[in-house]
Amino acid sequence: MRKKLFPWLAACLLLSGCSGLPTAREMGNMALLRTLGVDPSPAGVAVTGSTGPRAKGLQAEGEPALTLSAERESLSGACLAMQGQSDSYVFFGYVDQLLIGEELAEEGIQPVLDYFSKDAELGLGAQLWLVRGSTAREALSAGGDKGVDSRLETLQTDSKMGIASISRTAGETYTGLMELGSAFVPALSPAGDDTAILLENGYGVFRDGRLTGFLDGEAARGLELLAGGASSEILEVELSGGRVAVKTISARTKSELKFQEDALSALKVDCKVEARLAEYRERLSAEDIKYLQKKLEARERDRLERALEQLRSWGADCTGLGAQAAMGHPARWQELSPHWSQQFGQVPLEVTVELKINS
């Protein structure tokens, strides 16, 4: 008898709105935040959230993005305070973009990542961006009524295609800081125009949770090679038969620890790059291909060396070269790992680049 009555009883309880059960909310009565920005403030921490453009009513008329902000002593307090600023329930479960202002990055991002890892709605799946030379609030405001969600999603998609900076989730950054002691995060800066409201601006490198500096230009490209990011780029070279354009397609970097007796003697970094001929006027000779290979290999080696020089000066092995190389020497790595940040800046380097051109 109990088994037959239980479904009917449960249905009655749900319909009656029993106080012991959660109250259902209509999606139309919820403000679904998509992007969250965090900065320091005199009160403690400032949080800014944006919904992006919204649809309302049966005809789904477009409404401007809803932007909310609050300052409190704690991140949880600021998020709670945002609830009272909207006539809709503010829901954080759809946040998939996290912006960190440069000032907060200098103070340390560990508390923010800790909060995201523990909060049931947020989590660590959000894409993480460092706002360079500005605040997260100003970056969010740069989108105006349209918000910045679309721009961030475009950058994220372009990253997967190899035509934008390597994107990083909050979880990947959190793991890097916990396991490697360092991490890198793509940096953006507000442009202030209607065509590209947030522009790529290198990478921020963190050590022990705090921002140590930025990698720009060729050094940033070198970091992408170290991380194995597919850095699509066109190199134009003038040959006897005319100008030739070569497009890089992919890169894969491996590392190896070398020992002399029981002492660490070198860190070997081997990068393999694949490219293809994009434009050329006439069939290239074997000598032309060889010249192009040397030209590209020299350029990529220079980029690697620039990135490594800067990272070693910070003691930040944010791409995990040591941990990767340790797979071949697990016992010796146990002795090296506690002091690797110091060793990383001192061990001699052997950098090699091998480039293959496909027609």
mmCIF file of N, CA, C and O in Angstrom, residues 275-348:
data_model
loop_
_atom_site.group_PDB
_atom_site.id
_atom_site.type_symbol
_atom_site.label_atom_id
_atom_site.label_comp_id
_atom_site.label_asym_id
_atom_site.label_seq_id
_atom_site.Cartn_x
_atom_site.Cartn_y
_atom_site.Cartn_z
ATOM 1 N N ALA A 275 54.381 23.704 -40.933
ATOM 2 C CA ALA A 275 53.919 24.854 -41.718
ATOM 3 C C ALA A 275 53.576 24.384 -43.130
ATOM 4 O O ALA A 275 53.902 23.263 -43.525
ATOM 5 N N ARG A 276 52.917 25.256 -43.862
ATOM 6 C CA ARG A 276 52.613 24.924 -45.260
ATOM 7 C C ARG A 276 52.761 26.166 -46.127
ATOM 8 O O ARG A 276 52.618 27.305 -45.654
ATOM 9 N N LEU A 277 53.021 25.929 -47.389
ATOM 10 C CA LEU A 277 53.129 27.022 -48.335
ATOM 11 C C LEU A 277 51.738 27.578 -48.615
ATOM 12 O O LEU A 277 50.843 26.847 -49.020
ATOM 13 N N ALA A 278 51.567 28.865 -48.375
ATOM 14 C CA ALA A 278 50.260 29.488 -48.573
ATOM 15 C C ALA A 278 50.159 30.162 -49.931
ATOM 16 O O ALA A 278 49.133 30.051 -50.614
ATOM 17 N N GLU A 279 51.214 30.871 -50.344
ATOM 18 C CA GLU A 279 51.214 31.566 -51.638
ATOM 19 C C GLU A 279 52.615 31.545 -52.226
ATOM 20 O O GLU A 279 53.596 31.791 -51.526
ATOM 21 N N TYR A 280 52.691 31.249 -53.514
ATOM 22 C CA TYR A 280 53.957 31.342 -54.234
ATOM 23 C C TYR A 280 53.656 31.378 -55.726
ATOM 24 O O TYR A 280 52.671 30.804 -56.193
ATOM 25 N N ARG A 281 54.525 32.033 -56.497
ATOM 26 C CA ARG A 281 54.248 32.257 -57.921
ATOM 27 C C ARG A 281 54.669 31.081 -58.786
ATOM 28 O O ARG A 281 54.039 30.783 -59.773
ATOM 29 N N GLU A 282 55.750 30.448 -58.445
ATOM 30 C CA GLU A 282 56.234 29.326 -59.242
ATOM 31 C C GLU A 282 56.776 28.243 -58.339
ATOM 32 O O GLU A 282 56.962 28.463 -57.146
ATOM 33 N N ARG A 283 56.954 27.067 -58.891
ATOM 34 C CA ARG A 283 57.411 25.928 -58.111
ATOM 35 C C ARG A 283 58.747 26.245 -57.445
ATOM 36 O O ARG A 283 59.672 26.746 -58.091
ATOM 37 N N LEU A 284 58.822 25.933 -56.152
ATOM 38 C CA LEU A 284 60.041 26.243 -55.408
ATOM 39 C C LEU A 284 61.045 25.099 -55.525
ATOM 40 O O LEU A 284 60.677 23.919 -55.526
ATOM 41 N N SER A 285 62.292 25.483 -55.606
ATOM 42 C CA SER A 285 63.362 24.485 -55.683
ATOM 43 C C SER A 285 63.665 23.944 -54.299
ATOM 44 O O SER A 285 63.210 24.478 -53.285
ATOM 45 N N ALA A 286 64.455 22.892 -54.244
ATOM 46 C CA ALA A 286 64.860 22.309 -52.965
ATOM 47 C C ALA A 286 65.660 23.318 -52.148
ATOM 48 O O ALA A 286 65.554 23.365 -50.910
ATOM 49 N N GLU A 287 66.451 24.141 -52.845
ATOM 50 C CA GLU A 287 67.243 25.159 -52.150
ATOM 51 C C GLU A 287 66.334 26.225 -51.529
ATOM 52 O O GLU A 287 66.600 26.708 -50.419
ATOM 53 N N ASP A 288 65.262 26.591 -52.227
ATOM 54 C CA ASP A 288 64.323 27.581 -51.699
ATOM 55 C C ASP A 288 63.627 27.043 -50.447
ATOM 56 O O ASP A 288 63.473 27.762 -49.453
ATOM 57 N N ILE A 289 63.200 25.777 -50.495
ATOM 58 C CA ILE A 289 62.542 25.173 -49.335
ATOM 59 C C ILE A 289 63.499 25.131 -48.152
ATOM 60 O O ILE A 289 63.116 25.444 -47.005
ATOM 61 N N LYS A 290 64.734 24.775 -48.407
ATOM 62 C CA LYS A 290 65.724 24.708 -47.331
ATOM 63 C C LYS A 290 65.955 26.082 -46.718
ATOM 64 O O LYS A 290 66.090 26.219 -45.498
ATOM 65 N N TYR A 291 65.992 27.101 -47.571
ATOM 66 C CA TYR A 291 66.180 28.464 -47.083
ATOM 67 C C TYR A 291 65.004 28.896 -46.206
ATOM 68 O O TYR A 291 65.181 29.497 -45.141
ATOM 69 N N LEU A 292 63.790 28.575 -46.662
ATOM 70 C CA LEU A 292 62.605 28.918 -45.875
ATOM 71 C C LEU A 292 62.615 28.215 -44.526
ATOM 72 O O LEU A 292 62.257 28.809 -43.493
ATOM 73 N N GLN A 293 63.003 26.943 -44.527
ATOM 74 C CA GLN A 293 63.050 26.206 -43.274
ATOM 75 C C GLN A 293 64.015 26.845 -42.287
ATOM 76 O O GLN A 293 63.689 27.026 -41.112
ATOM 77 N N LYS A 294 65.187 27.195 -42.754
ATOM 78 C CA LYS A 294 66.176 27.828 -41.876
ATOM 79 C C LYS A 294 65.670 29.174 -41.358
ATOM 80 O O LYS A 294 65.882 29.533 -40.200
ATOM 81 N N LYS A 295 65.005 29.906 -42.245
ATOM 82 C CA LYS A 295 64.478 31.221 -41.871
ATOM 83 C C LYS A 295 63.437 31.082 -40.759
ATOM 84 O O LYS A 295 63.473 31.802 -39.748
ATOM 85 N N LEU A 296 62.537 30.144 -40.935
ATOM 86 C CA LEU A 296 61.490 29.938 -39.944
ATOM 87 C C LEU A 296 62.041 29.341 -38.650
ATOM 88 O O LEU A 296 61.621 29.717 -37.560
ATOM 89 N N GLU A 297 62.945 28.411 -38.765
ATOM 90 C CA GLU A 297 63.539 27.796 -37.575
ATOM 91 C C GLU A 297 64.269 28.836 -36.723
ATOM 92 O O GLU A 297 64.165 28.844 -35.498
ATOM 93 N N ALA A 298 64.979 29.738 -37.382
ATOM 94 C CA ALA A 298 65.698 30.790 -36.653
ATOM 95 C C ALA A 298 64.726 31.714 -35.938
ATOM 96 O O ALA A 298 64.957 32.127 -34.795
ATOM 97 N N ARG A 299 63.620 32.040 -36.602
ATOM 98 C CA ARG A 299 62.628 32.926 -35.986
ATOM 99 C C ARG A 299 61.981 32.264 -34.775
ATOM 100 O O ARG A 299 61.840 32.878 -33.719
ATOM 101 N N GLU A 300 61.575 30.995 -34.914
ATOM 102 C CA GLU A 300 60.917 30.309 -33.797
ATOM 103 C C GLU A 300 61.885 30.054 -32.652
ATOM 104 O O GLU A 300 61.490 30.122 -31.486
ATOM 105 N N ARG A 301 63.130 29.777 -32.945
ATOM 106 C CA ARG A 301 64.119 29.593 -31.877
ATOM 107 C C ARG A 301 64.321 30.889 -31.104
ATOM 108 O O ARG A 301 64.420 30.885 -29.875
ATOM 109 N N ASP A 302 64.368 32.003 -31.828
ATOM 110 C CA ASP A 302 64.512 33.297 -31.169
ATOM 111 C C ASP A 302 63.330 33.568 -30.235
ATOM 112 O O ASP A 302 63.494 34.064 -29.120
ATOM 113 N N ARG A 303 62.123 33.229 -30.667
ATOM 114 C CA ARG A 303 60.940 33.430 -29.838
ATOM 115 C C ARG A 303 60.991 32.566 -28.572
ATOM 116 O O ARG A 303 60.665 33.022 -27.476
ATOM 117 N N LEU A 304 61.372 31.308 -28.745
ATOM 118 C CA LEU A 304 61.488 30.420 -27.593
ATOM 119 C C LEU A 304 62.493 30.952 -26.585
ATOM 120 O O LEU A 304 62.250 30.972 -25.378
ATOM 121 N N GLU A 305 63.615 31.387 -27.080
ATOM 122 C CA GLU A 305 64.683 31.870 -26.196
ATOM 123 C C GLU A 305 64.260 33.143 -25.466
ATOM 124 O O GLU A 305 64.602 33.337 -24.298
ATOM 125 N N ARG A 306 63.509 34.009 -26.137
ATOM 126 C CA ARG A 306 63.027 35.238 -25.483
ATOM 127 C C ARG A 306 62.044 34.907 -24.360
ATOM 128 O O ARG A 306 62.117 35.487 -23.274
ATOM 129 N N ALA A 307 61.129 33.995 -24.652
ATOM 130 C CA ALA A 307 60.169 33.606 -23.622
ATOM 131 C C ALA A 307 60.859 32.930 -22.447
ATOM 132 O O ALA A 307 60.580 33.243 -21.284
ATOM 133 N N LEU A 308 61.757 32.011 -22.742
ATOM 134 C CA LEU A 308 62.453 31.287 -21.680
ATOM 135 C C LEU A 308 63.322 32.208 -20.836
ATOM 136 O O LEU A 308 63.412 32.052 -19.619
ATOM 137 N N GLU A 309 63.957 33.177 -21.476
ATOM 138 C CA GLU A 309 64.787 34.124 -20.726
ATOM 139 C C GLU A 309 63.956 34.880 -19.699
ATOM 140 O O GLU A 309 64.367 35.038 -18.535
ATOM 141 N N GLN A 310 62.770 35.325 -20.103
ATOM 142 C CA GLN A 310 61.929 36.078 -19.183
ATOM 143 C C GLN A 310 61.345 35.172 -18.104
ATOM 144 O O GLN A 310 61.337 35.520 -16.914
ATOM 145 N N LEU A 311 60.852 34.010 -18.488
ATOM 146 C CA LEU A 311 60.264 33.094 -17.516
ATOM 147 C C LEU A 311 61.305 32.619 -16.506
ATOM 148 O O LEU A 311 61.010 32.480 -15.309
ATOM 149 N N ARG A 312 62.508 32.370 -16.955
ATOM 150 C CA ARG A 312 63.574 31.917 -16.045
ATOM 151 C C ARG A 312 63.970 33.011 -15.062
ATOM 152 O O ARG A 312 64.302 32.741 -13.907
ATOM 153 N N SER A 313 63.912 34.275 -15.512
ATOM 154 C CA SER A 313 64.233 35.372 -14.598
ATOM 155 C C SER A 313 63.195 35.495 -13.490
ATOM 156 O O SER A 313 63.492 35.980 -12.398
ATOM 157 N N TRP A 314 61.964 35.042 -13.770
ATOM 158 C CA TRP A 314 60.902 35.047 -12.767
ATOM 159 C C TRP A 314 60.827 33.741 -11.982
ATOM 160 O O TRP A 314 60.085 33.645 -11.014
ATOM 161 N N GLY A 315 61.567 32.733 -12.430
ATOM 162 C CA GLY A 315 61.464 31.422 -11.797
ATOM 163 C C GLY A 315 60.089 30.819 -11.979
ATOM 164 O O GLY A 315 59.590 30.116 -11.096
ATOM 165 N N ALA A 316 59.484 31.065 -13.146
ATOM 166 C CA ALA A 316 58.104 30.644 -13.390
ATOM 167 C C ALA A 316 58.055 29.676 -14.570
ATOM 168 O O ALA A 316 57.997 30.094 -15.736
ATOM 169 N N ASP A 317 58.074 28.394 -14.284
ATOM 170 C CA ASP A 317 57.950 27.371 -15.320
ATOM 171 C C ASP A 317 56.462 27.105 -15.549
ATOM 172 O O ASP A 317 55.939 26.034 -15.251
ATOM 173 N N CYS A 318 55.767 28.091 -16.099
ATOM 174 C CA CYS A 318 54.307 28.046 -16.182
ATOM 175 C C CYS A 318 53.782 27.101 -17.257
ATOM 176 O O CYS A 318 52.573 26.829 -17.294
ATOM 177 N N THR A 319 54.641 26.587 -18.137
ATOM 178 C CA THR A 319 54.195 25.601 -19.123
ATOM 179 C C THR A 319 54.576 24.185 -18.717
ATOM 180 O O THR A 319 54.344 23.241 -19.479
ATOM 181 N N GLY A 320 55.175 24.027 -17.543
ATOM 182 C CA GLY A 320 55.456 22.695 -17.012
ATOM 183 C C GLY A 320 56.566 21.938 -17.711
ATOM 184 O O GLY A 320 56.498 20.713 -17.833
ATOM 185 N N LEU A 321 57.622 22.632 -18.153
ATOM 186 C CA LEU A 321 58.731 21.948 -18.813
ATOM 187 C C LEU A 321 59.419 20.963 -17.874
ATOM 188 O O LEU A 321 59.764 19.851 -18.269
ATOM 189 N N GLY A 322 59.628 21.381 -16.628
ATOM 190 C CA GLY A 322 60.279 20.501 -15.660
ATOM 191 C C GLY A 322 59.451 19.271 -15.356
ATOM 192 O O GLY A 322 59.958 18.148 -15.340
ATOM 193 N N ALA A 323 58.161 19.469 -15.119
ATOM 194 C CA ALA A 323 57.275 18.344 -14.797
ATOM 195 C C ALA A 323 57.173 17.375 -15.965
ATOM 196 O O ALA A 323 57.116 16.160 -15.775
ATOM 197 N N GLN A 324 57.161 17.902 -17.197
ATOM 198 C CA GLN A 324 57.106 17.035 -18.374
ATOM 199 C C GLN A 324 58.393 16.234 -18.514
ATOM 200 O O GLN A 324 58.358 15.029 -18.763
ATOM 201 N N ALA A 325 59.519 16.910 -18.330
ATOM 202 C CA ALA A 325 60.811 16.227 -18.442
ATOM 203 C C ALA A 325 61.012 15.208 -17.335
ATOM 204 O O ALA A 325 61.735 14.227 -17.500
ATOM 205 N N ALA A 326 60.351 15.417 -16.193
ATOM 206 C CA ALA A 326 60.517 14.527 -15.043
ATOM 207 C C ALA A 326 59.980 13.134 -15.289
ATOM 208 O O ALA A 326 60.319 12.194 -14.567
ATOM 209 N N MET A 327 59.131 12.983 -16.310
ATOM 210 C CA MET A 327 58.561 11.668 -16.586
ATOM 211 C C MET A 327 59.638 10.643 -16.910
ATOM 212 O O MET A 327 59.456 9.440 -16.689
ATOM 213 N N GLY A 328 60.768 11.108 -17.421
ATOM 214 C CA GLY A 328 61.869 10.201 -17.726
ATOM 215 C C GLY A 328 62.793 9.965 -16.551
ATOM 216 O O GLY A 328 63.643 9.066 -16.601
ATOM 217 N N HIS A 329 62.658 10.785 -15.489
ATOM 218 C CA HIS A 329 63.528 10.649 -14.314
ATOM 219 C C HIS A 329 62.713 10.893 -13.051
ATOM 220 O O HIS A 329 62.975 11.851 -12.301
ATOM 221 N N PRO A 330 61.728 10.052 -12.754
ATOM 222 C CA PRO A 330 60.839 10.307 -11.607
ATOM 223 C C PRO A 330 61.558 10.356 -10.263
ATOM 224 O O PRO A 330 61.217 11.181 -9.414
ATOM 225 N N ALA A 331 62.541 9.502 -10.067
ATOM 226 C CA ALA A 331 63.246 9.474 -8.778
ATOM 227 C C ALA A 331 64.063 10.742 -8.572
ATOM 228 O O ALA A 331 64.046 11.337 -7.488
ATOM 229 N N ARG A 332 64.751 11.175 -9.616
ATOM 230 C CA ARG A 332 65.563 12.383 -9.500
ATOM 231 C C ARG A 332 64.679 13.634 -9.398
ATOM 232 O O ARG A 332 65.066 14.621 -8.777
ATOM 233 N N TRP A 333 63.495 13.584 -10.013
ATOM 234 C CA TRP A 333 62.604 14.733 -9.956
ATOM 235 C C TRP A 333 62.121 14.987 -8.534
ATOM 236 O O TRP A 333 61.879 16.132 -8.156
ATOM 237 N N GLN A 334 61.970 13.944 -7.747
ATOM 238 C CA GLN A 334 61.549 14.118 -6.361
ATOM 239 C C GLN A 334 62.544 14.969 -5.584
ATOM 240 O O GLN A 334 62.170 15.716 -4.682
ATOM 241 N N GLU A 335 63.812 14.863 -5.945
ATOM 242 C CA GLU A 335 64.838 15.684 -5.295
ATOM 243 C C GLU A 335 64.857 17.101 -5.853
ATOM 244 O O GLU A 335 65.103 18.064 -5.130
ATOM 245 N N LEU A 336 64.572 17.230 -7.153
ATOM 246 C CA LEU A 336 64.652 18.543 -7.797
ATOM 247 C C LEU A 336 63.415 19.409 -7.591
ATOM 248 O O LEU A 336 63.510 20.633 -7.486
ATOM 249 N N SER A 337 62.236 18.788 -7.553
ATOM 250 C CA SER A 337 60.980 19.533 -7.588
ATOM 251 C C SER A 337 60.828 20.568 -6.476
ATOM 252 O O SER A 337 60.294 21.664 -6.747
ATOM 253 N N PRO A 338 61.257 20.312 -5.217
ATOM 254 C CA PRO A 338 61.073 21.343 -4.182
ATOM 255 C C PRO A 338 61.826 22.641 -4.472
ATOM 256 O O PRO A 338 61.460 23.698 -3.963
ATOM 257 N N HIS A 339 62.875 22.555 -5.282
ATOM 258 C CA HIS A 339 63.697 23.744 -5.573
ATOM 259 C C HIS A 339 63.700 24.061 -7.069
ATOM 260 O O HIS A 339 64.599 24.750 -7.546
ATOM 261 N N TRP A 340 62.684 23.571 -7.794
ATOM 262 C CA TRP A 340 62.726 23.710 -9.241
ATOM 263 C C TRP A 340 62.636 25.153 -9.710
ATOM 264 O O TRP A 340 63.262 25.522 -10.711
ATOM 265 N N SER A 341 61.883 25.990 -9.048
ATOM 266 C CA SER A 341 61.775 27.387 -9.492
ATOM 267 C C SER A 341 63.143 28.056 -9.526
ATOM 268 O O SER A 341 63.431 28.857 -10.422
ATOM 269 N N GLN A 342 63.996 27.718 -8.583
ATOM 270 C CA GLN A 342 65.355 28.273 -8.568
ATOM 271 C C GLN A 342 66.221 27.578 -9.618
ATOM 272 O O GLN A 342 66.974 28.231 -10.352
ATOM 273 N N GLN A 343 66.102 26.252 -9.688
ATOM 274 C CA GLN A 343 66.874 25.498 -10.674
ATOM 275 C C GLN A 343 66.506 25.904 -12.097
ATOM 276 O O GLN A 343 67.360 25.989 -12.981
ATOM 277 N N PHE A 344 65.224 26.169 -12.324
ATOM 278 C CA PHE A 344 64.743 26.525 -13.651
ATOM 279 C C PHE A 344 65.437 27.783 -14.168
ATOM 280 O O PHE A 344 65.690 27.917 -15.372
ATOM 281 N N GLY A 345 65.738 28.699 -13.287
ATOM 282 C CA GLY A 345 66.400 29.931 -13.696
ATOM 283 C C GLY A 345 67.901 29.810 -13.873
ATOM 284 O O GLY A 345 68.540 30.744 -14.363
ATOM 285 N N GLN A 346 68.474 28.656 -13.499
ATOM 286 C CA GLN A 346 69.932 28.511 -13.516
ATOM 287 C C GLN A 346 70.448 27.414 -14.438
ATOM 288 O O GLN A 346 71.563 27.499 -14.945
ATOM 289 N N VAL A 347 69.647 26.380 -14.649
ATOM 290 C CA VAL A 347 70.122 25.245 -15.436
ATOM 291 C C VAL A 347 70.401 25.664 -16.883
ATOM 292 O O VAL A 347 69.650 26.437 -17.471
ATOM 293 N N PRO A 348 71.528 25.203 -17.486
ATOM 294 C CA PRO A 348 71.814 25.519 -18.886
ATOM 295 C C PRO A 348 70.709 24.987 -19.811
ATOM 296 O O PRO A 348 70.131 23.935 -19.560
#
